[in-house]
Amino acid sequence: VVVHATRRSKPVAPTEEGVLANLRSLGVRVTTPRRLLVRSLIEAGAHRTADELALEIQALAPDVHLSTIYRNLDELERLGVVEHAHLGHGAASYHLSEVAHGHLTCESCGKTVEVPEELFAPLVRRAKSEYGFTIDPHHFAMVGVCGRCAHRRAEKSE
Amino acid sequence: VVVHATRRSKPVAPTEEGVLANLRSLGVRVTTPRRLLVRSLIEAGAHRTADELALEIQALAPDVHLSTIYRNLDELERLGVVEHAHLGHGAASYHLSEVAHGHLTCESCGKTVEVPEELFAPLVRRAKSEYGFTIDPHHFAMVGVCGRCAHRRAEKSE
DNA sequence: TTAAATGCAAAGAATTTGCATAACA
DNA sequence: TGTTATGCAAATTCTTTGCATTTAA
């Protein structure tokens, strides 16, 4: 479950045909599994594990194998069309590449909030100047506790 | 490999007997596997995967099983003596609980730099005020590229 | 027609669990 | 002595790989 916590001037929403045309231009063949994968990623509008994508795709084409999905996600990631992030202890989450953003994942309810990259700016800046380290703030989520769960916990302990 | 990038007033270094006494006081039995695990964690002074700990421990007591190490790490974590962090795609890293710190892990060379928690302060503050989200900055590393690797890459592309 | 992509089965890492046995307190 | 912890084997979860077959271009 992903809550989009930020309104920003959104890029033109990717379309299935647009993404596929892009793939064709990169010399990648357009196959049924790929078409369905792109479709699921667009419709998801959020993060999906390989397994979740498989379920959606297999509803339309039962033969598409999980390994094909993994292979295609890797391929699309190599091409810069897709990214994955680690939002917690379990499986990786995949989503179409868009405007850079970070992730806050609640340990308690599992929800992930997307936040604008600029929240990470001070951290990124200091890591660079003090440690020479260039942070990629997208790949691993910051984990913690969301407001609702914190509130619920506070009530419980009263 | 962990580079300690920060000098700070360090807490009293934990000793094997100290940690074990603490465990005893918590009603936990002191066994050979536990003693060796605590010893390895202290001597490591750094992050170790369960596997690495197993190798060190099995050099002294070959029968200690990896599952015992996982169970004990879980147990010690529940007691607050140990913490784990995800520094990249592979296995989790375990270390004794100490002063809170964050992790910067280089995707290129795999080295991890420990940085003081205060670097995360602005991010933590804004996540709290703008999204009601309480970040735990220790559990997942920020990944990126360290200065040395960035430098090496820059040279290569010249 | 032919290189690229697929489905399937099987392997692989990391971690967890069930259970009979061993050992701390 | 009575739990608690252990060793072992087997199961689980997530992901990758080898290979014969199919398919897009």
mmCIF file of C-alpha atoms (C1' of nucleotides) in Angstrom:
data_model
loop_
_atom_site.group_PDB
_atom_site.id
_atom_site.type_symbol
_atom_site.label_atom_id
_atom_site.label_comp_id
_atom_site.label_asym_id
_atom_site.label_seq_id
_atom_site.Cartn_x
_atom_site.Cartn_y
_atom_site.Cartn_z
ATOM 1 C CA VAL A 1 0.000 0.000 0.000
ATOM 2 C CA VAL A 2 1.502 3.295 -0.976
ATOM 3 C CA VAL A 3 0.227 6.669 0.050
ATOM 4 C CA HIS A 4 1.324 9.477 -2.173
ATOM 5 C CA ALA A 5 2.082 12.192 0.263
ATOM 6 C CA THR A 6 3.131 14.780 -2.214
ATOM 7 C CA ARG A 7 1.492 16.762 -4.947
ATOM 8 C CA ARG A 8 4.028 17.946 -7.428
ATOM 9 C CA SER A 9 3.900 19.103 -10.994
ATOM 10 C CA LYS A 10 3.612 15.624 -12.332
ATOM 11 C CA PRO A 11 5.428 14.447 -15.414
ATOM 12 C CA VAL A 12 3.260 13.325 -18.297
ATOM 13 C CA ALA A 13 1.822 10.007 -17.157
ATOM 14 C CA PRO A 14 3.443 7.143 -19.032
ATOM 15 C CA THR A 15 1.192 5.194 -21.378
ATOM 16 C CA GLU A 16 1.456 1.556 -22.279
ATOM 17 C CA GLU A 17 2.111 2.313 -25.928
ATOM 18 C CA GLY A 18 4.567 5.031 -25.037
ATOM 19 C CA VAL A 19 6.643 2.760 -22.875
ATOM 20 C CA LEU A 20 6.474 -0.031 -25.427
ATOM 21 C CA ALA A 21 7.529 2.300 -28.225
ATOM 22 C CA ASN A 22 10.449 3.323 -26.062
ATOM 23 C CA LEU A 23 11.377 -0.324 -25.597
ATOM 24 C CA ARG A 24 11.126 -1.036 -29.327
ATOM 25 C CA SER A 25 13.422 1.888 -30.002
ATOM 26 C CA LEU A 26 15.914 0.334 -27.600
ATOM 27 C CA GLY A 27 15.889 -2.871 -29.610
ATOM 28 C CA VAL A 28 13.788 -4.826 -27.147
ATOM 29 C CA ARG A 29 11.092 -7.096 -28.506
ATOM 30 C CA VAL A 30 7.555 -6.475 -27.431
ATOM 31 C CA THR A 31 6.079 -9.714 -26.155
ATOM 32 C CA THR A 32 2.874 -10.546 -24.355
ATOM 33 C CA PRO A 33 4.533 -10.873 -20.941
ATOM 34 C CA ARG A 34 6.308 -7.558 -21.450
ATOM 35 C CA ARG A 35 3.178 -5.797 -22.570
ATOM 36 C CA LEU A 36 1.257 -7.050 -19.559
ATOM 37 C CA LEU A 37 4.084 -6.203 -17.228
ATOM 38 C CA VAL A 38 4.231 -2.637 -18.464
ATOM 39 C CA ARG A 39 0.463 -2.416 -18.187
ATOM 40 C CA SER A 40 0.493 -3.643 -14.591
ATOM 41 C CA LEU A 41 3.257 -1.262 -13.658
ATOM 42 C CA ILE A 42 1.332 1.660 -15.134
ATOM 43 C CA GLU A 43 -1.961 0.685 -13.586
ATOM 44 C CA ALA A 44 -0.355 0.003 -10.256
ATOM 45 C CA GLY A 45 0.743 3.610 -9.992
ATOM 46 C CA ALA A 46 2.525 2.314 -6.954
ATOM 47 C CA HIS A 47 5.031 -0.228 -5.807
ATOM 48 C CA ARG A 48 4.477 -3.876 -6.540
ATOM 49 C CA THR A 49 6.504 -6.930 -5.676
ATOM 50 C CA ALA A 50 7.343 -9.399 -8.427
ATOM 51 C CA ASP A 51 4.817 -11.739 -6.907
ATOM 52 C CA GLU A 52 2.015 -9.201 -6.947
ATOM 53 C CA LEU A 53 2.784 -8.358 -10.552
ATOM 54 C CA ALA A 54 2.717 -12.063 -11.375
ATOM 55 C CA LEU A 55 -0.745 -12.449 -9.898
ATOM 56 C CA GLU A 56 -2.112 -9.523 -11.888
ATOM 57 C CA ILE A 57 -0.501 -10.710 -15.093
ATOM 58 C CA GLN A 58 -1.470 -14.332 -14.669
ATOM 59 C CA ALA A 59 -5.104 -13.309 -14.368
ATOM 60 C CA LEU A 60 -4.844 -12.354 -18.049
ATOM 61 C CA ALA A 61 -2.184 -14.794 -19.233
ATOM 62 C CA PRO A 62 -1.881 -17.742 -16.865
ATOM 63 C CA ASP A 63 1.257 -19.122 -18.489
ATOM 64 C CA VAL A 64 3.468 -16.153 -17.782
ATOM 65 C CA HIS A 65 6.038 -17.438 -15.348
ATOM 66 C CA LEU A 66 7.420 -15.629 -12.332
ATOM 67 C CA SER A 67 10.930 -16.070 -13.650
ATOM 68 C CA THR A 68 9.947 -14.235 -16.814
ATOM 69 C CA ILE A 69 8.717 -11.372 -14.686
ATOM 70 C CA TYR A 70 11.953 -11.218 -12.756
ATOM 71 C CA ARG A 71 13.935 -11.328 -15.980
ATOM 72 C CA ASN A 72 11.876 -8.556 -17.503
ATOM 73 C CA LEU A 73 12.039 -6.386 -14.437
ATOM 74 C CA ASP A 74 15.823 -6.721 -14.514
ATOM 75 C CA GLU A 75 15.863 -5.900 -18.193
ATOM 76 C CA LEU A 76 13.616 -2.872 -17.816
ATOM 77 C CA GLU A 77 15.693 -1.708 -14.905
ATOM 78 C CA ARG A 78 18.860 -1.963 -16.963
ATOM 79 C CA LEU A 79 17.132 0.214 -19.540
ATOM 80 C CA GLY A 80 16.161 2.758 -16.932
ATOM 81 C CA VAL A 81 12.427 2.206 -17.376
ATOM 82 C CA VAL A 82 11.903 0.579 -14.009
ATOM 83 C CA GLU A 83 13.410 0.914 -10.565
ATOM 84 C CA HIS A 84 13.237 -1.213 -7.482
ATOM 85 C CA ALA A 85 13.427 -0.275 -3.843
ATOM 86 C CA HIS A 86 13.669 -2.162 -0.581
ATOM 87 C CA LEU A 87 10.826 -1.043 1.601
ATOM 88 C CA GLY A 88 11.270 -3.503 4.421
ATOM 89 C CA HIS A 89 12.351 -7.023 5.228
ATOM 90 C CA GLY A 90 10.504 -8.791 2.476
ATOM 91 C CA ALA A 91 10.541 -8.769 -1.303
ATOM 92 C CA ALA A 92 11.751 -5.830 -3.376
ATOM 93 C CA SER A 93 9.222 -3.374 -4.793
ATOM 94 C CA TYR A 94 9.225 -2.318 -8.432
ATOM 95 C CA HIS A 95 7.833 0.793 -10.053
ATOM 96 C CA LEU A 96 8.210 2.815 -13.231
ATOM 97 C CA SER A 97 10.983 5.364 -13.094
ATOM 98 C CA GLU A 98 9.606 8.800 -12.490
ATOM 99 C CA VAL A 99 10.500 11.875 -10.641
ATOM 100 C CA ALA A 100 13.000 10.993 -7.968
ATOM 101 C CA HIS A 101 11.458 10.419 -4.601
ATOM 102 C CA GLY A 102 12.273 8.806 -1.298
ATOM 103 C CA HIS A 103 10.325 6.269 0.710
ATOM 104 C CA LEU A 104 9.188 6.207 4.306
ATOM 105 C CA THR A 105 7.903 2.784 5.293
ATOM 106 C CA CYS A 106 5.988 2.176 8.495
ATOM 107 C CA GLU A 107 7.222 -0.854 10.420
ATOM 108 C CA SER A 108 3.892 -1.163 12.118
ATOM 109 C CA CYS A 109 1.338 -1.097 9.296
ATOM 110 C CA GLY A 110 3.633 -1.572 6.322
ATOM 111 C CA LYS A 111 2.397 1.469 4.450
ATOM 112 C CA THR A 112 4.878 3.423 2.394
ATOM 113 C CA VAL A 113 4.779 7.165 1.937
ATOM 114 C CA GLU A 114 6.536 8.725 -1.015
ATOM 115 C CA VAL A 115 8.199 11.976 -0.191
ATOM 116 C CA PRO A 116 9.939 14.535 -2.366
ATOM 117 C CA GLU A 117 13.629 14.119 -2.771
ATOM 118 C CA GLU A 118 14.376 17.499 -1.322
ATOM 119 C CA LEU A 119 13.721 16.199 2.187
ATOM 120 C CA PHE A 120 16.948 14.306 1.815
ATOM 121 C CA ALA A 121 18.904 17.310 0.610
ATOM 122 C CA PRO A 122 20.626 18.259 3.884
ATOM 123 C CA LEU A 123 21.651 14.666 4.539
ATOM 124 C CA VAL A 124 22.860 14.242 0.968
ATOM 125 C CA ARG A 125 24.803 17.487 1.147
ATOM 126 C CA ARG A 126 26.552 16.691 4.414
ATOM 127 C CA ALA A 127 27.376 13.120 3.410
ATOM 128 C CA LYS A 128 29.015 14.604 0.347
ATOM 129 C CA SER A 129 30.964 17.386 1.978
ATOM 130 C CA GLU A 130 31.974 15.574 5.155
ATOM 131 C CA TYR A 131 32.446 12.035 3.900
ATOM 132 C CA GLY A 132 32.774 12.400 0.144
ATOM 133 C CA PHE A 133 29.822 10.041 -0.123
ATOM 134 C CA THR A 134 27.182 10.429 -2.840
ATOM 135 C CA ILE A 135 23.904 9.130 -1.457
ATOM 136 C CA ASP A 136 21.214 7.594 -3.624
ATOM 137 C CA PRO A 137 18.182 8.271 -1.458
ATOM 138 C CA HIS A 138 15.745 6.148 -3.466
ATOM 139 C CA HIS A 139 16.953 2.626 -3.176
ATOM 140 C CA PHE A 140 16.312 1.822 0.456
ATOM 141 C CA ALA A 141 13.366 3.087 2.406
ATOM 142 C CA MET A 142 13.732 4.912 5.663
ATOM 143 C CA VAL A 143 11.805 2.826 8.126
ATOM 144 C CA GLY A 144 9.993 4.118 11.140
ATOM 145 C CA VAL A 145 6.490 4.560 12.467
ATOM 146 C CA CYS A 146 3.783 6.541 10.716
ATOM 147 C CA GLY A 147 1.624 9.085 12.484
ATOM 148 C CA ARG A 148 -1.421 6.915 12.638
ATOM 149 C CA CYS A 149 0.389 3.951 14.193
ATOM 150 C CA ALA A 150 2.232 6.194 16.625
ATOM 151 C CA HIS A 151 -1.097 7.641 17.647
ATOM 152 C CA ARG A 152 -2.670 4.232 18.026
ATOM 153 C CA ARG A 153 0.222 3.057 20.172
ATOM 154 C CA ALA A 154 0.020 6.111 22.366
ATOM 155 C CA GLU A 155 -3.667 5.486 22.966
ATOM 156 C CA LYS A 156 -3.076 1.871 23.862
ATOM 157 C CA SER A 157 -0.527 2.670 26.525
ATOM 158 C CA GLU A 158 -2.766 5.146 28.276
ATOM 159 C CA VAL B 1 34.255 -3.773 5.869
ATOM 160 C CA VAL B 2 33.240 -0.858 7.990
ATOM 161 C CA VAL B 3 35.046 2.430 8.204
ATOM 162 C CA HIS B 4 34.296 4.385 11.326
ATOM 163 C CA ALA B 5 34.051 7.870 10.046
ATOM 164 C CA THR B 6 33.313 9.544 13.291
ATOM 165 C CA ARG B 7 35.134 10.198 16.498
ATOM 166 C CA ARG B 8 32.775 10.847 19.330
ATOM 167 C CA SER B 9 32.966 10.538 23.075
ATOM 168 C CA LYS B 10 32.694 6.815 23.043
ATOM 169 C CA PRO B 11 30.639 4.895 25.537
ATOM 170 C CA VAL B 12 32.513 2.472 27.769
ATOM 171 C CA ALA B 13 33.458 -0.414 25.520
ATOM 172 C CA PRO B 14 31.313 -3.437 26.286
ATOM 173 C CA THR B 15 33.126 -6.439 27.726
ATOM 174 C CA GLU B 16 32.241 -10.053 27.299
ATOM 175 C CA GLU B 17 31.584 -10.558 30.984
ATOM 176 C CA GLY B 18 29.636 -7.333 31.169
ATOM 177 C CA VAL B 19 27.295 -8.312 28.387
ATOM 178 C CA LEU B 20 26.931 -11.827 29.790
ATOM 179 C CA ALA B 21 26.141 -10.505 33.241
ATOM 180 C CA ASN B 22 23.524 -8.320 31.663
ATOM 181 C CA LEU B 23 22.046 -11.351 29.948
ATOM 182 C CA ARG B 24 22.026 -13.360 33.161
ATOM 183 C CA SER B 25 20.206 -10.549 34.897
ATOM 184 C CA LEU B 26 17.599 -10.717 32.153
ATOM 185 C CA GLY B 27 17.028 -14.389 32.896
ATOM 186 C CA VAL B 28 18.879 -15.637 29.833
ATOM 187 C CA ARG B 29 21.118 -18.640 30.243
ATOM 188 C CA VAL B 30 24.771 -18.280 29.383
ATOM 189 C CA THR B 31 25.760 -21.046 27.023
ATOM 190 C CA THR B 32 28.837 -21.713 24.957
ATOM 191 C CA PRO B 33 27.267 -20.545 21.704
ATOM 192 C CA ARG B 34 26.041 -17.366 23.364
ATOM 193 C CA ARG B 35 29.366 -16.650 24.985
ATOM 194 C CA LEU B 36 31.170 -17.068 21.687
ATOM 195 C CA LEU B 37 28.604 -14.999 19.863
ATOM 196 C CA VAL B 38 28.992 -12.121 22.293
ATOM 197 C CA ARG B 39 32.761 -12.437 22.030
ATOM 198 C CA SER B 40 32.659 -12.281 18.247
ATOM 199 C CA LEU B 41 30.365 -9.311 18.275
ATOM 200 C CA ILE B 42 32.670 -7.455 20.638
ATOM 201 C CA GLU B 43 35.830 -8.341 18.786
ATOM 202 C CA ALA B 44 34.250 -7.519 15.458
ATOM 203 C CA GLY B 45 33.758 -3.933 16.510
ATOM 204 C CA ALA B 46 31.915 -3.787 13.227
ATOM 205 C CA HIS B 47 29.074 -5.319 11.323
ATOM 206 C CA ARG B 48 29.005 -9.032 10.707
ATOM 207 C CA THR B 49 26.540 -11.204 8.860
ATOM 208 C CA ALA B 50 25.187 -14.300 10.581
ATOM 209 C CA ASP B 51 27.365 -16.337 8.271
ATOM 210 C CA GLU B 52 30.547 -14.478 9.152
ATOM 211 C CA LEU B 53 29.782 -14.849 12.834
ATOM 212 C CA ALA B 54 29.210 -18.563 12.291
ATOM 213 C CA LEU B 55 32.620 -18.978 10.708
ATOM 214 C CA GLU B 56 34.365 -17.199 13.567
ATOM 215 C CA ILE B 57 32.478 -19.148 16.183
ATOM 216 C CA GLN B 58 32.849 -22.501 14.472
ATOM 217 C CA ALA B 59 36.615 -22.057 14.478
ATOM 218 C CA LEU B 60 36.366 -22.447 18.258
ATOM 219 C CA ALA B 61 33.310 -24.657 18.553
ATOM 220 C CA PRO B 62 32.616 -26.488 15.303
ATOM 221 C CA ASP B 63 29.249 -27.831 16.382
ATOM 222 C CA VAL B 64 27.565 -24.473 16.820
ATOM 223 C CA HIS B 65 24.918 -24.372 14.162
ATOM 224 C CA LEU B 66 23.965 -21.417 12.012
ATOM 225 C CA SER B 67 20.368 -21.704 13.167
ATOM 226 C CA THR B 68 21.518 -21.298 16.760
ATOM 227 C CA ILE B 69 23.285 -18.118 15.761
ATOM 228 C CA TYR B 70 20.179 -16.764 14.077
ATOM 229 C CA ARG B 71 18.098 -17.660 17.099
ATOM 230 C CA ASN B 72 20.509 -15.993 19.465
ATOM 231 C CA LEU B 73 20.831 -12.892 17.364
ATOM 232 C CA ASP B 74 17.045 -12.596 17.393
ATOM 233 C CA GLU B 75 16.981 -13.137 21.123
ATOM 234 C CA LEU B 76 19.701 -10.586 21.809
ATOM 235 C CA GLU B 77 17.963 -8.141 19.549
ATOM 236 C CA ARG B 78 14.714 -8.584 21.448
ATOM 237 C CA LEU B 79 16.665 -7.774 24.602
ATOM 238 C CA GLY B 80 18.137 -4.666 23.048
ATOM 239 C CA VAL B 81 21.711 -5.936 23.186
ATOM 240 C CA VAL B 82 22.111 -6.350 19.441
ATOM 241 C CA GLU B 83 20.800 -4.580 16.375
ATOM 242 C CA HIS B 84 20.744 -5.465 12.735
ATOM 243 C CA ALA B 85 20.840 -3.291 9.669
ATOM 244 C CA HIS B 86 20.402 -3.851 5.956
ATOM 245 C CA LEU B 87 23.468 -2.526 4.255
ATOM 246 C CA GLY B 88 22.714 -3.731 0.747
ATOM 247 C CA HIS B 89 21.114 -6.536 -1.215
ATOM 248 C CA GLY B 90 22.616 -9.433 0.693
ATOM 249 C CA ALA B 91 22.430 -10.716 4.237
ATOM 250 C CA ALA B 92 21.626 -8.514 7.213
ATOM 251 C CA SER B 93 24.476 -7.157 9.366
ATOM 252 C CA TYR B 94 24.501 -7.480 13.131
ATOM 253 C CA HIS B 95 26.314 -5.411 15.739
ATOM 254 C CA LEU B 96 26.138 -4.611 19.431
ATOM 255 C CA SER B 97 23.800 -1.774 20.269
ATOM 256 C CA GLU B 98 25.718 1.387 20.910
ATOM 257 C CA VAL B 99 25.357 5.027 20.313
ATOM 258 C CA ALA B 100 22.870 5.517 17.545
ATOM 259 C CA HIS B 101 24.418 5.951 14.155
ATOM 260 C CA GLY B 102 23.477 5.755 10.521
ATOM 261 C CA HIS B 103 25.074 3.808 7.709
ATOM 262 C CA LEU B 104 26.300 4.853 4.288
ATOM 263 C CA THR B 105 27.064 1.838 2.114
ATOM 264 C CA CYS B 106 28.967 2.116 -1.148
ATOM 265 C CA GLU B 107 27.346 0.191 -3.986
ATOM 266 C CA SER B 108 30.634 0.009 -5.766
ATOM 267 C CA CYS B 109 33.072 -1.344 -3.175
ATOM 268 C CA GLY B 110 30.633 -2.479 -0.504
ATOM 269 C CA LYS B 111 32.271 -0.534 2.291
ATOM 270 C CA THR B 112 30.071 0.933 4.962
ATOM 271 C CA VAL B 113 30.722 4.212 6.709
ATOM 272 C CA GLU B 114 29.144 4.879 10.073
ATOM 273 C CA VAL B 115 28.017 8.434 10.494
ATOM 274 C CA PRO B 116 26.635 10.292 13.479
ATOM 275 C CA GLU B 117 22.913 10.327 13.790
ATOM 276 C CA GLU B 118 22.748 14.078 13.671
ATOM 277 C CA LEU B 119 23.303 14.023 9.920
ATOM 278 C CA PHE B 120 19.807 12.627 9.667
ATOM 279 C CA ALA B 121 18.310 15.275 11.919
ATOM 280 C CA PRO B 122 16.858 17.567 9.234
ATOM 281 C CA LEU B 123 15.310 14.636 7.400
ATOM 282 C CA VAL B 124 13.957 13.180 10.615
ATOM 283 C CA ARG B 125 12.535 16.544 11.635
ATOM 284 C CA ARG B 126 10.786 17.218 8.350
ATOM 285 C CA ALA B 127 9.394 13.691 8.069
ATOM 286 C CA LYS B 128 7.908 14.231 11.491
ATOM 287 C CA SER B 129 6.478 17.681 11.003
ATOM 288 C CA GLU B 130 5.281 17.292 7.413
ATOM 289 C CA TYR B 131 4.227 13.651 7.364
ATOM 290 C CA GLY B 132 3.846 12.708 11.014
ATOM 291 C CA PHE B 133 6.387 9.984 10.367
ATOM 292 C CA THR B 134 8.975 8.984 12.956
ATOM 293 C CA ILE B 135 12.049 7.786 11.105
ATOM 294 C CA ASP B 136 14.402 5.199 12.526
ATOM 295 C CA PRO B 137 17.557 6.111 10.643
ATOM 296 C CA HIS B 138 19.552 3.047 11.687
ATOM 297 C CA HIS B 139 17.804 0.124 10.178
ATOM 298 C CA PHE B 140 18.458 0.581 6.498
ATOM 299 C CA ALA B 141 21.652 1.964 5.063
ATOM 300 C CA MET B 142 21.669 4.855 2.665
ATOM 301 C CA VAL B 143 23.300 3.482 -0.422
ATOM 302 C CA GLY B 144 25.396 5.468 -2.832
ATOM 303 C CA VAL B 145 28.946 5.808 -4.001
ATOM 304 C CA CYS B 146 31.875 6.584 -1.729
ATOM 305 C CA GLY B 147 34.454 9.231 -2.528
ATOM 306 C CA ARG B 148 37.132 6.804 -3.534
ATOM 307 C CA CYS B 149 34.947 4.900 -5.982
ATOM 308 C CA ALA B 150 33.540 8.107 -7.413
ATOM 309 C CA HIS B 151 37.087 9.292 -7.950
ATOM 310 C CA ARG B 152 38.122 6.044 -9.561
ATOM 311 C CA ARG B 153 35.129 6.167 -11.901
ATOM 312 C CA ALA B 154 35.874 9.731 -12.868
ATOM 313 C CA GLU B 155 39.432 8.786 -13.771
ATOM 314 C CA LYS B 156 38.318 5.828 -15.849
ATOM 315 C CA SER B 157 35.991 7.903 -17.986
ATOM 316 C CA GLU B 158 38.663 10.440 -18.835
ATOM 317 C "C1'" DT C 1 15.020 -17.373 -40.389
ATOM 318 C "C1'" DT C 2 17.397 -16.424 -36.390
ATOM 319 C "C1'" DA C 3 18.520 -14.106 -32.325
ATOM 320 C "C1'" DA C 4 15.869 -12.994 -28.441
ATOM 321 C "C1'" DA C 5 12.480 -14.315 -25.104
ATOM 322 C "C1'" DT C 6 9.782 -17.786 -22.770
ATOM 323 C "C1'" DG C 7 8.240 -21.662 -19.645
ATOM 324 C "C1'" DC C 8 9.597 -24.936 -16.722
ATOM 325 C "C1'" DA C 9 12.282 -27.153 -13.379
ATOM 326 C "C1'" DA C 10 15.787 -26.886 -10.510
ATOM 327 C "C1'" DA C 11 19.264 -24.498 -7.906
ATOM 328 C "C1'" DG C 12 20.652 -20.794 -4.766
ATOM 329 C "C1'" DA C 13 21.006 -17.641 -0.919
ATOM 330 C "C1'" DA C 14 19.097 -16.084 3.569
ATOM 331 C "C1'" DT C 15 16.331 -17.225 7.130
ATOM 332 C "C1'" DT C 16 12.926 -19.899 9.967
ATOM 333 C "C1'" DT C 17 10.867 -23.914 12.238
ATOM 334 C "C1'" DG C 18 9.839 -28.706 14.345
ATOM 335 C "C1'" DC C 19 11.567 -31.856 17.217
ATOM 336 C "C1'" DA C 20 14.361 -34.964 19.946
ATOM 337 C "C1'" DT C 21 18.437 -34.315 22.793
ATOM 338 C "C1'" DA C 22 21.569 -31.865 25.776
ATOM 339 C "C1'" DA C 23 22.862 -28.664 29.439
ATOM 340 C "C1'" DC C 24 22.307 -24.497 32.345
ATOM 341 C "C1'" DA C 25 20.417 -22.920 36.777
ATOM 342 C "C1'" DT D 1 15.057 -31.545 37.967
ATOM 343 C "C1'" DG D 2 12.838 -28.772 34.870
ATOM 344 C "C1'" DT D 3 12.976 -25.599 31.660
ATOM 345 C "C1'" DT D 4 15.651 -23.390 28.270
ATOM 346 C "C1'" DA D 5 18.698 -23.843 24.519
ATOM 347 C "C1'" DT D 6 20.867 -26.666 21.075
ATOM 348 C "C1'" DG D 7 21.891 -29.403 16.783
ATOM 349 C "C1'" DC D 8 20.136 -31.164 12.888
ATOM 350 C "C1'" DA D 9 17.150 -31.561 9.058
ATOM 351 C "C1'" DA D 10 13.741 -29.844 6.567
ATOM 352 C "C1'" DA D 11 10.762 -26.082 5.156
ATOM 353 C "C1'" DT D 12 10.093 -21.136 3.464
ATOM 354 C "C1'" DT D 13 10.767 -17.100 0.964
ATOM 355 C "C1'" DC D 14 12.770 -14.492 -2.620
ATOM 356 C "C1'" DT D 15 15.451 -14.710 -6.617
ATOM 357 C "C1'" DT D 16 18.472 -16.640 -10.281
ATOM 358 C "C1'" DT D 17 19.899 -19.973 -13.841
ATOM 359 C "C1'" DG D 18 20.168 -23.836 -17.496
ATOM 360 C "C1'" DC D 19 17.996 -25.525 -21.198
ATOM 361 C "C1'" DA D 20 14.785 -26.940 -24.745
ATOM 362 C "C1'" DT D 21 11.110 -24.588 -27.155
ATOM 363 C "C1'" DT D 22 8.665 -20.746 -28.994
ATOM 364 C "C1'" DT D 23 8.154 -16.262 -31.143
ATOM 365 C "C1'" DA D 24 8.848 -11.360 -32.708
ATOM 366 C "C1'" DA D 25 11.020 -8.945 -36.169
#
